[in-house]
GROMACS .gro file of C-alpha atoms in nm:
model
  464
    1UNK     CA    1   0.933   3.481  -1.372
    2UNK     CA    2   0.803   3.820  -1.249
    3UNK     CA    3   0.644   3.778  -0.905
    4UNK     CA    4   0.383   4.047  -0.968
    5UNK     CA    5   0.281   3.884  -1.296
    6UNK     CA    6   0.263   3.546  -1.125
    7UNK     CA    7   0.043   3.693  -0.849
    8UNK     CA    8  -0.194   3.834  -1.110
    9UNK     CA    9  -0.197   3.498  -1.290
   10UNK     CA   10  -0.294   3.322  -0.969
   11UNK     CA   11  -0.586   3.561  -0.924
   12UNK     CA   12  -0.732   3.539  -1.274
   13UNK     CA   13  -0.669   3.175  -1.365
   14UNK     CA   14  -0.820   2.845  -1.258
   15UNK     CA   15  -0.495   2.753  -1.081
   16UNK     CA   16  -0.628   2.808  -0.725
   17UNK     CA   17  -0.934   2.601  -0.811
   18UNK     CA   18  -0.709   2.324  -0.938
   19UNK     CA   19  -0.540   2.308  -0.597
   20UNK     CA   20  -0.875   2.303  -0.418
   21UNK     CA   21  -1.013   2.031  -0.647
   22UNK     CA   22  -0.710   1.813  -0.570
   23UNK     CA   23  -0.699   1.871  -0.194
   24UNK     CA   24  -1.068   1.864  -0.096
   25UNK     CA   25  -1.173   1.532  -0.257
   26UNK     CA   26  -0.850   1.367  -0.137
   27UNK     CA   27  -0.914   1.459   0.227
   28UNK     CA   28  -1.282   1.368   0.194
   29UNK     CA   29  -1.188   1.026   0.055
   30UNK     CA   30  -0.935   0.952   0.328
   31UNK     CA   31  -1.153   1.071   0.617
   32UNK     CA   32  -1.509   0.993   0.511
   33UNK     CA   33  -1.485   0.664   0.320
   34UNK     CA   34  -1.388   0.365   0.539
   35UNK     CA   35  -1.129   0.129   0.399
   36UNK     CA   36  -0.798  -0.044   0.460
   37UNK     CA   37  -0.631   0.299   0.481
   38UNK     CA   38  -0.803   0.345   0.820
   39UNK     CA   39  -0.684   0.040   1.013
   40UNK     CA   40  -0.385  -0.178   1.094
   41UNK     CA   41  -0.016  -0.122   1.045
   42UNK     CA   42  -0.077   0.005   0.690
   43UNK     CA   43  -0.316   0.285   0.786
   44UNK     CA   44  -0.233   0.607   0.604
   45UNK     CA   45  -0.146   0.776   0.936
   46UNK     CA   46   0.045   0.481   1.086
   47UNK     CA   47   0.383   0.498   0.910
   48UNK     CA   48   0.563   0.744   0.683
   49UNK     CA   49   0.595   0.511   0.385
   50UNK     CA   50   0.234   0.395   0.413
   51UNK     CA   51   0.120   0.758   0.423
   52UNK     CA   52   0.320   0.842   0.110
   53UNK     CA   53   0.192   0.537  -0.078
   54UNK     CA   54  -0.171   0.592   0.018
   55UNK     CA   55  -0.161   0.954  -0.094
   56UNK     CA   56   0.003   0.840  -0.419
   57UNK     CA   57  -0.275   0.585  -0.471
   58UNK     CA   58  -0.524   0.873  -0.474
   59UNK     CA   59  -0.367   0.991  -0.800
   60UNK     CA   60  -0.578   0.721  -0.964
   61UNK     CA   61  -0.847   0.990  -0.990
   62UNK     CA   62  -0.663   1.309  -0.888
   63UNK     CA   63  -0.426   1.292  -1.184
   64UNK     CA   64  -0.707   1.284  -1.445
   65UNK     CA   65  -0.860   1.586  -1.269
   66UNK     CA   66  -0.529   1.772  -1.294
   67UNK     CA   67  -0.505   1.689  -1.666
   68UNK     CA   68  -0.860   1.811  -1.729
   69UNK     CA   69  -0.814   2.131  -1.531
   70UNK     CA   70  -0.489   2.197  -1.713
   71UNK     CA   71  -0.671   2.164  -2.046
   72UNK     CA   72  -0.934   2.408  -1.923
   73UNK     CA   73  -0.657   2.653  -1.837
   74UNK     CA   74  -0.503   2.604  -2.180
   75UNK     CA   75  -0.830   2.712  -2.345
   76UNK     CA   76  -0.829   3.055  -2.177
   77UNK     CA   77  -0.674   3.254  -2.460
   78UNK     CA   78  -0.902   3.088  -2.714
   79UNK     CA   79  -1.214   3.155  -2.507
   80UNK     CA   80  -1.119   3.521  -2.464
   81UNK     CA   81  -1.036   3.550  -2.837
   82UNK     CA   82  -0.692   3.693  -2.754
   83UNK     CA   83  -0.469   3.440  -2.932
   84UNK     CA   84  -0.384   3.663  -3.228
   85UNK     CA   85  -0.332   3.968  -3.005
   86UNK     CA   86  -0.090   3.783  -2.778
   87UNK     CA   87   0.112   3.645  -3.067
   88UNK     CA   88   0.165   4.000  -3.194
   89UNK     CA   89   0.319   4.123  -2.868
   90UNK     CA   90   0.700   4.133  -2.828
   91UNK     CA   91   0.692   3.920  -2.517
   92UNK     CA   92   0.819   3.567  -2.602
   93UNK     CA   93   0.558   3.291  -2.596
   94UNK     CA   94   0.771   3.088  -2.357
   95UNK     CA   95   0.743   3.362  -2.095
   96UNK     CA   96   0.363   3.357  -2.106
   97UNK     CA   97   0.367   2.977  -2.102
   98UNK     CA   98   0.601   2.971  -1.801
   99UNK     CA   99   0.372   3.207  -1.608
  100UNK     CA  100   0.064   3.002  -1.694
  101UNK     CA  101   0.227   2.669  -1.610
  102UNK     CA  102   0.406   2.808  -1.303
  103UNK     CA  103   0.087   2.932  -1.140
  104UNK     CA  104  -0.084   2.594  -1.175
  105UNK     CA  105   0.230   2.408  -1.070
  106UNK     CA  106   0.253   2.612  -0.749
  107UNK     CA  107  -0.108   2.551  -0.649
  108UNK     CA  108  -0.105   2.179  -0.731
  109UNK     CA  109   0.224   2.123  -0.552
  110UNK     CA  110   0.101   2.321  -0.251
  111UNK     CA  111  -0.224   2.122  -0.240
  112UNK     CA  112  -0.044   1.788  -0.254
  113UNK     CA  113   0.213   1.906   0.002
  114UNK     CA  114  -0.069   2.008   0.235
  115UNK     CA  115  -0.228   1.665   0.195
  116UNK     CA  116   0.103   1.502   0.286
  117UNK     CA  117   0.145   1.745   0.577
  118UNK     CA  118  -0.196   1.652   0.720
  119UNK     CA  119  -0.096   1.286   0.713
  120UNK     CA  120   0.257   1.352   0.836
  121UNK     CA  121   0.141   1.535   1.148
  122UNK     CA  122  -0.065   1.232   1.246
  123UNK     CA  123   0.213   0.988   1.160
  124UNK     CA  124   0.441   1.172   1.402
  125UNK     CA  125   0.194   1.094   1.680
  126UNK     CA  126   0.164   0.725   1.589
  127UNK     CA  127   0.518   0.603   1.530
  128UNK     CA  128   0.866   0.637   1.675
  129UNK     CA  129   1.031   0.535   1.348
  130UNK     CA  130   1.122   0.844   1.147
  131UNK     CA  131   1.306   0.837   0.814
  132UNK     CA  132   1.321   1.014   0.477
  133UNK     CA  133   1.273   0.711   0.254
  134UNK     CA  134   0.913   0.813   0.194
  135UNK     CA  135   1.007   1.153   0.050
  136UNK     CA  136   1.085   1.042  -0.311
  137UNK     CA  137   0.742   0.874  -0.328
  138UNK     CA  138   0.567   1.201  -0.244
  139UNK     CA  139   0.795   1.416  -0.461
  140UNK     CA  140   0.719   1.201  -0.766
  141UNK     CA  141   0.349   1.226  -0.678
  142UNK     CA  142   0.363   1.606  -0.678
  143UNK     CA  143   0.561   1.603  -1.004
  144UNK     CA  144   0.297   1.383  -1.166
  145UNK     CA  145   0.022   1.635  -1.088
  146UNK     CA  146   0.229   1.921  -1.233
  147UNK     CA  147   0.328   1.720  -1.543
  148UNK     CA  148  -0.032   1.612  -1.603
  149UNK     CA  149  -0.161   1.969  -1.571
  150UNK     CA  150   0.106   2.110  -1.805
  151UNK     CA  151   0.035   1.836  -2.060
  152UNK     CA  152  -0.334   1.922  -2.036
  153UNK     CA  153  -0.257   2.292  -2.091
  154UNK     CA  154  -0.056   2.214  -2.401
  155UNK     CA  155  -0.326   1.987  -2.539
  156UNK     CA  156  -0.592   2.248  -2.464
  157UNK     CA  157  -0.390   2.512  -2.650
  158UNK     CA  158  -0.328   2.278  -2.944
  159UNK     CA  159  -0.689   2.155  -2.963
  160UNK     CA  160  -0.903   2.455  -2.862
  161UNK     CA  161  -1.243   2.295  -2.816
  162UNK     CA  162  -1.489   2.283  -2.526
  163UNK     CA  163  -1.474   1.905  -2.556
  164UNK     CA  164  -1.099   1.891  -2.500
  165UNK     CA  165  -1.094   1.917  -2.115
  166UNK     CA  166  -1.357   1.645  -2.047
  167UNK     CA  167  -1.213   1.423  -2.320
  168UNK     CA  168  -0.861   1.452  -2.177
  169UNK     CA  169  -0.981   1.393  -1.821
  170UNK     CA  170  -1.172   1.082  -1.928
  171UNK     CA  171  -0.878   0.961  -2.135
  172UNK     CA  172  -0.642   1.007  -1.840
  173UNK     CA  173  -0.883   0.819  -1.613
  174UNK     CA  174  -0.907   0.531  -1.861
  175UNK     CA  175  -0.526   0.527  -1.874
  176UNK     CA  176  -0.487   0.499  -1.497
  177UNK     CA  177  -0.764   0.236  -1.482
  178UNK     CA  178  -0.598   0.021  -1.750
  179UNK     CA  179  -0.262   0.051  -1.575
  180UNK     CA  180  -0.424  -0.080  -1.255
  181UNK     CA  181  -0.608  -0.367  -1.429
  182UNK     CA  182  -0.548  -0.535  -1.763
  183UNK     CA  183  -0.257  -0.353  -1.933
  184UNK     CA  184  -0.062  -0.295  -1.613
  185UNK     CA  185  -0.108  -0.641  -1.461
  186UNK     CA  186   0.022  -0.985  -1.554
  187UNK     CA  187  -0.153  -1.301  -1.440
  188UNK     CA  188   0.069  -1.567  -1.288
  189UNK     CA  189   0.007  -1.893  -1.105
  190UNK     CA  190   0.140  -1.950  -0.754
  191UNK     CA  191   0.298  -2.273  -0.631
  192UNK     CA  192  -0.042  -2.372  -0.491
  193UNK     CA  193  -0.203  -2.335  -0.833
  194UNK     CA  194  -0.393  -2.020  -0.740
  195UNK     CA  195  -0.406  -1.732  -0.990
  196UNK     CA  196  -0.227  -1.412  -0.894
  197UNK     CA  197  -0.211  -1.069  -1.061
  198UNK     CA  198   0.124  -0.892  -1.042
  199UNK     CA  199   0.217  -0.543  -1.169
  200UNK     CA  200   0.428  -0.522  -1.483
  201UNK     CA  201   0.657  -0.251  -1.616
  202UNK     CA  202   0.375  -0.068  -1.796
  203UNK     CA  203   0.186  -0.015  -1.469
  204UNK     CA  204   0.470   0.207  -1.347
  205UNK     CA  205   0.388   0.465  -1.614
  206UNK     CA  206   0.078   0.543  -1.411
  207UNK     CA  207   0.121   0.813  -1.142
  208UNK     CA  208  -0.088   0.602  -0.904
  209UNK     CA  209   0.047   0.307  -0.707
  210UNK     CA  210  -0.124  -0.009  -0.589
  211UNK     CA  211  -0.288  -0.031  -0.248
  212UNK     CA  212  -0.061  -0.070   0.053
  213UNK     CA  213  -0.073  -0.424   0.193
  214UNK     CA  214   0.244  -0.428   0.403
  215UNK     CA  215   0.405  -0.154   0.610
  216UNK     CA  216   0.753  -0.272   0.509
  217UNK     CA  217   0.696  -0.228   0.134
  218UNK     CA  218   0.832   0.070  -0.057
  219UNK     CA  219   0.916   0.159  -0.417
  220UNK     CA  220   1.267   0.088  -0.544
  221UNK     CA  221   1.509   0.359  -0.654
  222UNK     CA  222   1.487   0.249  -1.019
  223UNK     CA  223   1.111   0.309  -1.008
  224UNK     CA  224   1.164   0.664  -0.882
  225UNK     CA  225   1.422   0.734  -1.156
  226UNK     CA  226   1.212   0.585  -1.436
  227UNK     CA  227   0.896   0.765  -1.331
  228UNK     CA  228   1.080   1.096  -1.297
  229UNK     CA  229   1.215   1.063  -1.652
  230UNK     CA  230   0.867   0.986  -1.784
  231UNK     CA  231   0.699   1.274  -1.599
  232UNK     CA  232   0.964   1.531  -1.694
  233UNK     CA  233   0.924   1.426  -2.057
  234UNK     CA  234   0.548   1.464  -2.022
  235UNK     CA  235   0.587   1.813  -1.879
  236UNK     CA  236   0.834   1.905  -2.158
  237UNK     CA  237   0.582   1.801  -2.423
  238UNK     CA  238   0.308   2.000  -2.251
  239UNK     CA  239   0.525   2.311  -2.236
  240UNK     CA  240   0.634   2.268  -2.599
  241UNK     CA  241   0.268   2.247  -2.705
  242UNK     CA  242   0.195   2.565  -2.512
  243UNK     CA  243   0.451   2.766  -2.712
  244UNK     CA  244   0.404   2.589  -3.048
  245UNK     CA  245   0.241   2.810  -3.312
  246UNK     CA  246   0.217   2.568  -3.606
  247UNK     CA  247   0.099   2.212  -3.653
  248UNK     CA  248   0.449   2.105  -3.746
  249UNK     CA  249   0.583   2.245  -3.419
  250UNK     CA  250   0.306   2.068  -3.232
  251UNK     CA  251   0.393   1.736  -3.388
  252UNK     CA  252   0.761   1.787  -3.303
  253UNK     CA  253   0.652   1.871  -2.945
  254UNK     CA  254   0.538   1.511  -2.905
  255UNK     CA  255   0.899   1.392  -2.931
  256UNK     CA  256   0.990   1.438  -2.560
  257UNK     CA  257   0.697   1.234  -2.428
  258UNK     CA  258   0.758   0.950  -2.675
  259UNK     CA  259   1.132   0.947  -2.606
  260UNK     CA  260   1.068   0.975  -2.233
  261UNK     CA  261   0.833   0.676  -2.236
  262UNK     CA  262   1.088   0.466  -2.424
  263UNK     CA  263   1.372   0.566  -2.191
  264UNK     CA  264   1.158   0.518  -1.880
  265UNK     CA  265   1.062   0.165  -1.987
  266UNK     CA  266   1.432   0.085  -2.018
  267UNK     CA  267   1.500   0.211  -1.666
  268UNK     CA  268   1.190   0.075  -1.492
  269UNK     CA  269   1.232  -0.281  -1.354
  270UNK     CA  270   1.046  -0.568  -1.519
  271UNK     CA  271   1.050  -0.799  -1.217
  272UNK     CA  272   0.765  -0.723  -0.969
  273UNK     CA  273   1.003  -0.807  -0.683
  274UNK     CA  274   1.223  -0.514  -0.790
  275UNK     CA  275   0.929  -0.271  -0.813
  276UNK     CA  276   0.778  -0.300  -0.467
  277UNK     CA  277   1.063  -0.398  -0.236
  278UNK     CA  278   1.115  -0.449   0.135
  279UNK     CA  279   1.260  -0.146   0.312
  280UNK     CA  280   1.554  -0.314   0.484
  281UNK     CA  281   1.604  -0.030   0.732
  282UNK     CA  282   1.239  -0.048   0.839
  283UNK     CA  283   1.256  -0.428   0.863
  284UNK     CA  284   1.557  -0.421   1.098
  285UNK     CA  285   1.473  -0.598   1.424
  286UNK     CA  286   1.458  -0.439   1.767
  287UNK     CA  287   1.462  -0.696   2.048
  288UNK     CA  288   1.388  -0.742   2.415
  289UNK     CA  289   1.556  -1.074   2.483
  290UNK     CA  290   1.398  -1.341   2.260
  291UNK     CA  291   1.111  -1.114   2.152
  292UNK     CA  292   1.173  -0.897   1.844
  293UNK     CA  293   0.976  -0.651   1.632
  294UNK     CA  294   1.070  -0.439   1.332
  295UNK     CA  295   1.176  -0.077   1.369
  296UNK     CA  296   0.840   0.036   1.236
  297UNK     CA  297   0.669  -0.124   1.537
  298UNK     CA  298   0.932  -0.062   1.804
  299UNK     CA  299   0.683   0.136   2.013
  300UNK     CA  300   0.483  -0.186   2.064
  301UNK     CA  301   0.777  -0.393   2.191
  302UNK     CA  302   0.720  -0.304   2.557
  303UNK     CA  303   0.364  -0.443   2.547
  304UNK     CA  304   0.469  -0.752   2.353
  305UNK     CA  305   0.779  -0.855   2.546
  306UNK     CA  306   0.604  -0.991   2.856
  307UNK     CA  307   0.336  -1.197   2.677
  308UNK     CA  308   0.596  -1.316   2.426
  309UNK     CA  309   0.830  -1.451   2.695
  310UNK     CA  310   0.536  -1.613   2.877
  311UNK     CA  311   0.425  -1.782   2.554
  312UNK     CA  312   0.775  -1.921   2.502
  313UNK     CA  313   0.781  -2.053   2.860
  314UNK     CA  314   0.447  -2.228   2.813
  315UNK     CA  315   0.550  -2.374   2.478
  316UNK     CA  316   0.872  -2.509   2.627
  317UNK     CA  317   0.679  -2.669   2.910
  318UNK     CA  318   0.440  -2.834   2.663
  319UNK     CA  319   0.677  -2.931   2.381
  320UNK     CA  320   1.013  -2.957   2.553
  321UNK     CA  321   1.311  -2.945   2.318
  322UNK     CA  322   1.085  -2.907   2.015
  323UNK     CA  323   0.953  -2.571   2.136
  324UNK     CA  324   1.044  -2.249   1.952
  325UNK     CA  325   1.310  -2.034   2.117
  326UNK     CA  326   1.209  -1.684   2.002
  327UNK     CA  327   0.918  -1.464   1.900
  328UNK     CA  328   0.965  -1.238   1.598
  329UNK     CA  329   0.756  -1.015   1.378
  330UNK     CA  330   0.738  -1.168   1.032
  331UNK     CA  331   0.931  -0.964   0.775
  332UNK     CA  332   0.876  -1.194   0.476
  333UNK     CA  333   0.666  -1.030   0.204
  334UNK     CA  334   0.518  -1.287  -0.035
  335UNK     CA  335   0.296  -1.244  -0.344
  336UNK     CA  336  -0.079  -1.267  -0.297
  337UNK     CA  337  -0.203  -1.624  -0.324
  338UNK     CA  338   0.127  -1.785  -0.224
  339UNK     CA  339   0.166  -2.028   0.064
  340UNK     CA  340   0.301  -1.879   0.390
  341UNK     CA  341   0.642  -1.996   0.510
  342UNK     CA  342   0.695  -2.072   0.879
  343UNK     CA  343   0.975  -2.175   1.116
  344UNK     CA  344   0.956  -2.434   1.393
  345UNK     CA  345   1.227  -2.252   1.591
  346UNK     CA  346   1.064  -1.908   1.586
  347UNK     CA  347   0.710  -1.790   1.652
  348UNK     CA  348   0.646  -1.563   1.354
  349UNK     CA  349   0.355  -1.321   1.378
  350UNK     CA  350   0.207  -1.022   1.204
  351UNK     CA  351   0.046  -0.733   1.390
  352UNK     CA  352  -0.230  -0.728   1.126
  353UNK     CA  353  -0.316  -1.094   1.185
  354UNK     CA  354  -0.676  -1.115   1.314
  355UNK     CA  355  -0.575  -1.304   1.629
  356UNK     CA  356  -0.281  -1.076   1.716
  357UNK     CA  357  -0.465  -0.753   1.632
  358UNK     CA  358  -0.758  -0.840   1.860
  359UNK     CA  359  -0.544  -0.958   2.156
  360UNK     CA  360  -0.472  -0.747   2.463
  361UNK     CA  361  -0.274  -0.836   2.777
  362UNK     CA  362  -0.312  -1.203   2.867
  363UNK     CA  363  -0.493  -1.270   2.540
  364UNK     CA  364  -0.174  -1.176   2.357
  365UNK     CA  365  -0.004  -1.474   2.520
  366UNK     CA  366  -0.283  -1.700   2.391
  367UNK     CA  367  -0.252  -1.549   2.044
  368UNK     CA  368   0.124  -1.610   2.033
  369UNK     CA  369   0.070  -1.965   2.157
  370UNK     CA  370  -0.170  -2.018   1.868
  371UNK     CA  371   0.079  -1.885   1.614
  372UNK     CA  372   0.357  -2.098   1.761
  373UNK     CA  373   0.150  -2.416   1.743
  374UNK     CA  374  -0.056  -2.365   1.424
  375UNK     CA  375   0.076  -2.062   1.230
  376UNK     CA  376  -0.192  -2.091   0.961
  377UNK     CA  377  -0.178  -2.182   0.593
  378UNK     CA  378  -0.435  -1.946   0.445
  379UNK     CA  379  -0.283  -1.812   0.118
  380UNK     CA  380  -0.131  -1.465   0.144
  381UNK     CA  381  -0.393  -1.196   0.093
  382UNK     CA  382  -0.684  -1.433   0.161
  383UNK     CA  383  -0.899  -1.456   0.472
  384UNK     CA  384  -1.129  -1.713   0.627
  385UNK     CA  385  -1.218  -1.906   0.939
  386UNK     CA  386  -1.201  -2.285   0.951
  387UNK     CA  387  -0.977  -2.579   1.025
  388UNK     CA  388  -0.662  -2.387   1.113
  389UNK     CA  389  -0.849  -2.172   1.366
  390UNK     CA  390  -1.021  -2.475   1.518
  391UNK     CA  391  -0.683  -2.646   1.553
  392UNK     CA  392  -0.536  -2.333   1.715
  393UNK     CA  393  -0.819  -2.323   1.969
  394UNK     CA  394  -0.774  -2.687   2.069
  395UNK     CA  395  -0.393  -2.665   2.077
  396UNK     CA  396  -0.395  -2.354   2.298
  397UNK     CA  397  -0.653  -2.520   2.523
  398UNK     CA  398  -0.423  -2.822   2.549
  399UNK     CA  399  -0.131  -2.601   2.662
  400UNK     CA  400  -0.339  -2.398   2.909
  401UNK     CA  401  -0.553  -2.687   3.033
  402UNK     CA  402  -0.868  -2.490   2.958
  403UNK     CA  403  -1.055  -2.440   2.629
  404UNK     CA  404  -1.111  -2.072   2.555
  405UNK     CA  405  -1.216  -1.886   2.240
  406UNK     CA  406  -0.920  -1.721   2.075
  407UNK     CA  407  -0.911  -1.342   2.041
  408UNK     CA  408  -1.038  -1.232   1.704
  409UNK     CA  409  -1.292  -1.516   1.677
  410UNK     CA  410  -1.599  -1.362   1.507
  411UNK     CA  411  -1.900  -1.345   1.736
  412UNK     CA  412  -2.114  -1.529   1.482
  413UNK     CA  413  -1.861  -1.816   1.480
  414UNK     CA  414  -1.813  -1.862   1.855
  415UNK     CA  415  -2.095  -2.112   1.904
  416UNK     CA  416  -1.993  -2.317   1.599
  417UNK     CA  417  -1.626  -2.304   1.701
  418UNK     CA  418  -1.708  -2.429   2.050
  419UNK     CA  419  -1.927  -2.707   1.914
  420UNK     CA  420  -1.649  -2.830   1.686
  421UNK     CA  421  -1.351  -2.787   1.917
  422UNK     CA  422  -1.479  -2.891   2.262
  423UNK     CA  423  -1.532  -3.260   2.178
  424UNK     CA  424  -1.187  -3.279   2.016
  425UNK     CA  425  -1.026  -3.106   2.315
  426UNK     CA  426  -1.199  -3.341   2.563
  427UNK     CA  427  -1.091  -3.643   2.361
  428UNK     CA  428  -0.733  -3.513   2.349
  429UNK     CA  429  -0.730  -3.449   2.725
  430UNK     CA  430  -0.848  -3.805   2.792
  431UNK     CA  431  -0.551  -3.959   2.610
  432UNK     CA  432  -0.221  -4.052   2.768
  433UNK     CA  433   0.060  -3.798   2.756
  434UNK     CA  434   0.242  -3.990   2.484
  435UNK     CA  435  -0.070  -4.011   2.267
  436UNK     CA  436  -0.139  -3.640   2.322
  437UNK     CA  437   0.211  -3.549   2.206
  438UNK     CA  438   0.174  -3.779   1.906
  439UNK     CA  439  -0.137  -3.596   1.790
  440UNK     CA  440   0.013  -3.254   1.864
  441UNK     CA  441   0.324  -3.344   1.663
  442UNK     CA  442   0.108  -3.467   1.375
  443UNK     CA  443  -0.088  -3.142   1.392
  444UNK     CA  444   0.231  -2.935   1.384
  445UNK     CA  445   0.369  -3.138   1.092
  446UNK     CA  446   0.056  -3.059   0.889
  447UNK     CA  447   0.052  -2.695   1.004
  448UNK     CA  448   0.414  -2.612   0.926
  449UNK     CA  449   0.424  -2.797   0.594
  450UNK     CA  450   0.083  -2.660   0.487
  451UNK     CA  451  -0.003  -3.011   0.370
  452UNK     CA  452  -0.307  -3.178   0.517
  453UNK     CA  453  -0.549  -3.053   0.782
  454UNK     CA  454  -0.409  -2.983   1.133
  455UNK     CA  455  -0.756  -3.018   1.285
  456UNK     CA  456  -0.799  -3.365   1.133
  457UNK     CA  457  -0.461  -3.461   1.279
  458UNK     CA  458  -0.582  -3.356   1.624
  459UNK     CA  459  -0.886  -3.580   1.581
  460UNK     CA  460  -0.659  -3.872   1.509
  461UNK     CA  461  -0.689  -3.863   1.129
  462UNK     CA  462  -0.409  -3.856   0.877
  463UNK     CA  463  -0.196  -3.542   0.883
  464UNK     CA  464  -0.120  -3.563   0.512
   0.00000   0.00000   0.00000
C-alpha cells in the first residue's frame, strides 16, 4: 500500500472520525459512569487481565458503531457518483479496497490501543503482578473492531442506500445484545435449586465479553483461536464485498463468513468452565508464614500478614485443636448462585468481601476472625445482611470478650444488628465454658455445611 495514498485516504475519509467515535465514548463510560469497573480487585485499572476484559466488554456498543461507520465509509463512492469512473480505471479494485480498509483499520486499532494504554499506565501503578496473558484478549478486541468495520464497508458497497449504515449498526447492536442475553445464555439450576444463567458457545461469537466478577478469571486459549477464526472470516467477507462487481460475486463473498462461523463453533468450547477459566499463574500463592495471597494481590501481603497471624493465634486460644492453621485468599471460582465451599483448617477470604474490604489495621483481625468462625453461605454473586452477619458479630465478640460491630456493617443496620446480637452475646457469655463451646461448635457446623442457621445455633436452637 502506497504511504502517500494512505495519508490522503486518512485525510478525506471518515476513518479518523471512526477512531474518535470509538475512543471518546469508551473513556467517558469508564471515567464518568460509576460501576463495578471502578472498585475492588476487578476494577479496570487494578489488574492487567481485568483491564483487558473490561475494555473488551465495551465492544457491546463500540462494535456496532464500528460496523455502522464502516458502512458509511463504504457508501462514499456511491454518494460521490464515482463508481462507474473508478471501475474504468486500470488500478485493480483490490488496491482501492485495501487502501480504504487499511485507513479505517489503522485508526480503529490505534484508538483501541490508546484505550488499553490509558488503562495499562494505571494498572502499572496499582499492581506488582505483570504478565502478558492479557494481550490476546486485547488483540482479539482490536481485530473485532477492524473486522466489523470492513464488513460494514463491504455491506455498504453492496447495498448503497442511506439506510444501510443505521440498519447495520442497529442489527449489530441487536446481535451483541442477544449474545449477552437469550441466544448466548443457557439457564441452569444450581445445587441449591437457584436459577443461574451461563454463557454458551454462541455467546463467544460476540466481540464483547461478560462483566468481570473475579480478578483470577481469563479467557481460554481455545476461545482466542475460535474468535480469531470467526473475525478473520468476517473481515474476508467484508473485503470480498468491497471488490465484488456483480451480485453473483457478492453472494460468493458470503462464503468466508459462513465457513468461518461453522469452523469457529467447532473450535470454541461448549462447557462454560472451559470458556472463562482460572489463570493458574495469577492464582499461585505467595506466603508469609501461614498467611497467603495470590500473585495478583502480593502487594497487600505485608499489610495482611500481621493481622492474619494474630487472628490465627486468637482462634487457637478460643477453639484449641479445632482452630484453623492458615489464612489464605480464596482461589475457588464458582458459578453464580452456587453454594460457597469452605475449609475448617484454613481461613478462606476474598479481598472483595464486604467485611474484608472495609477493614483496616486491627479491624482486619476482626474480619479474619469472622471469616474463620462463620465464613458465610450467601450464594455466589448474591449479597445481603442477616443471620450469618449476626452470627459473625457474636462469635467475634465471644473470642475478643467484647461485642463490636464488624467492619463493613451498613450504618443503617448497626442499631438493628446491636439489638439482635447483644442479648445473644450476653446469654452466651453467661454460660459455662463447656456450654459456650457446644454452641460455638453447633454454629460452626451450620456455617461450614451451609445447612441451618448459625445464629439460631448460637441462641441454643437446632443447627440443622
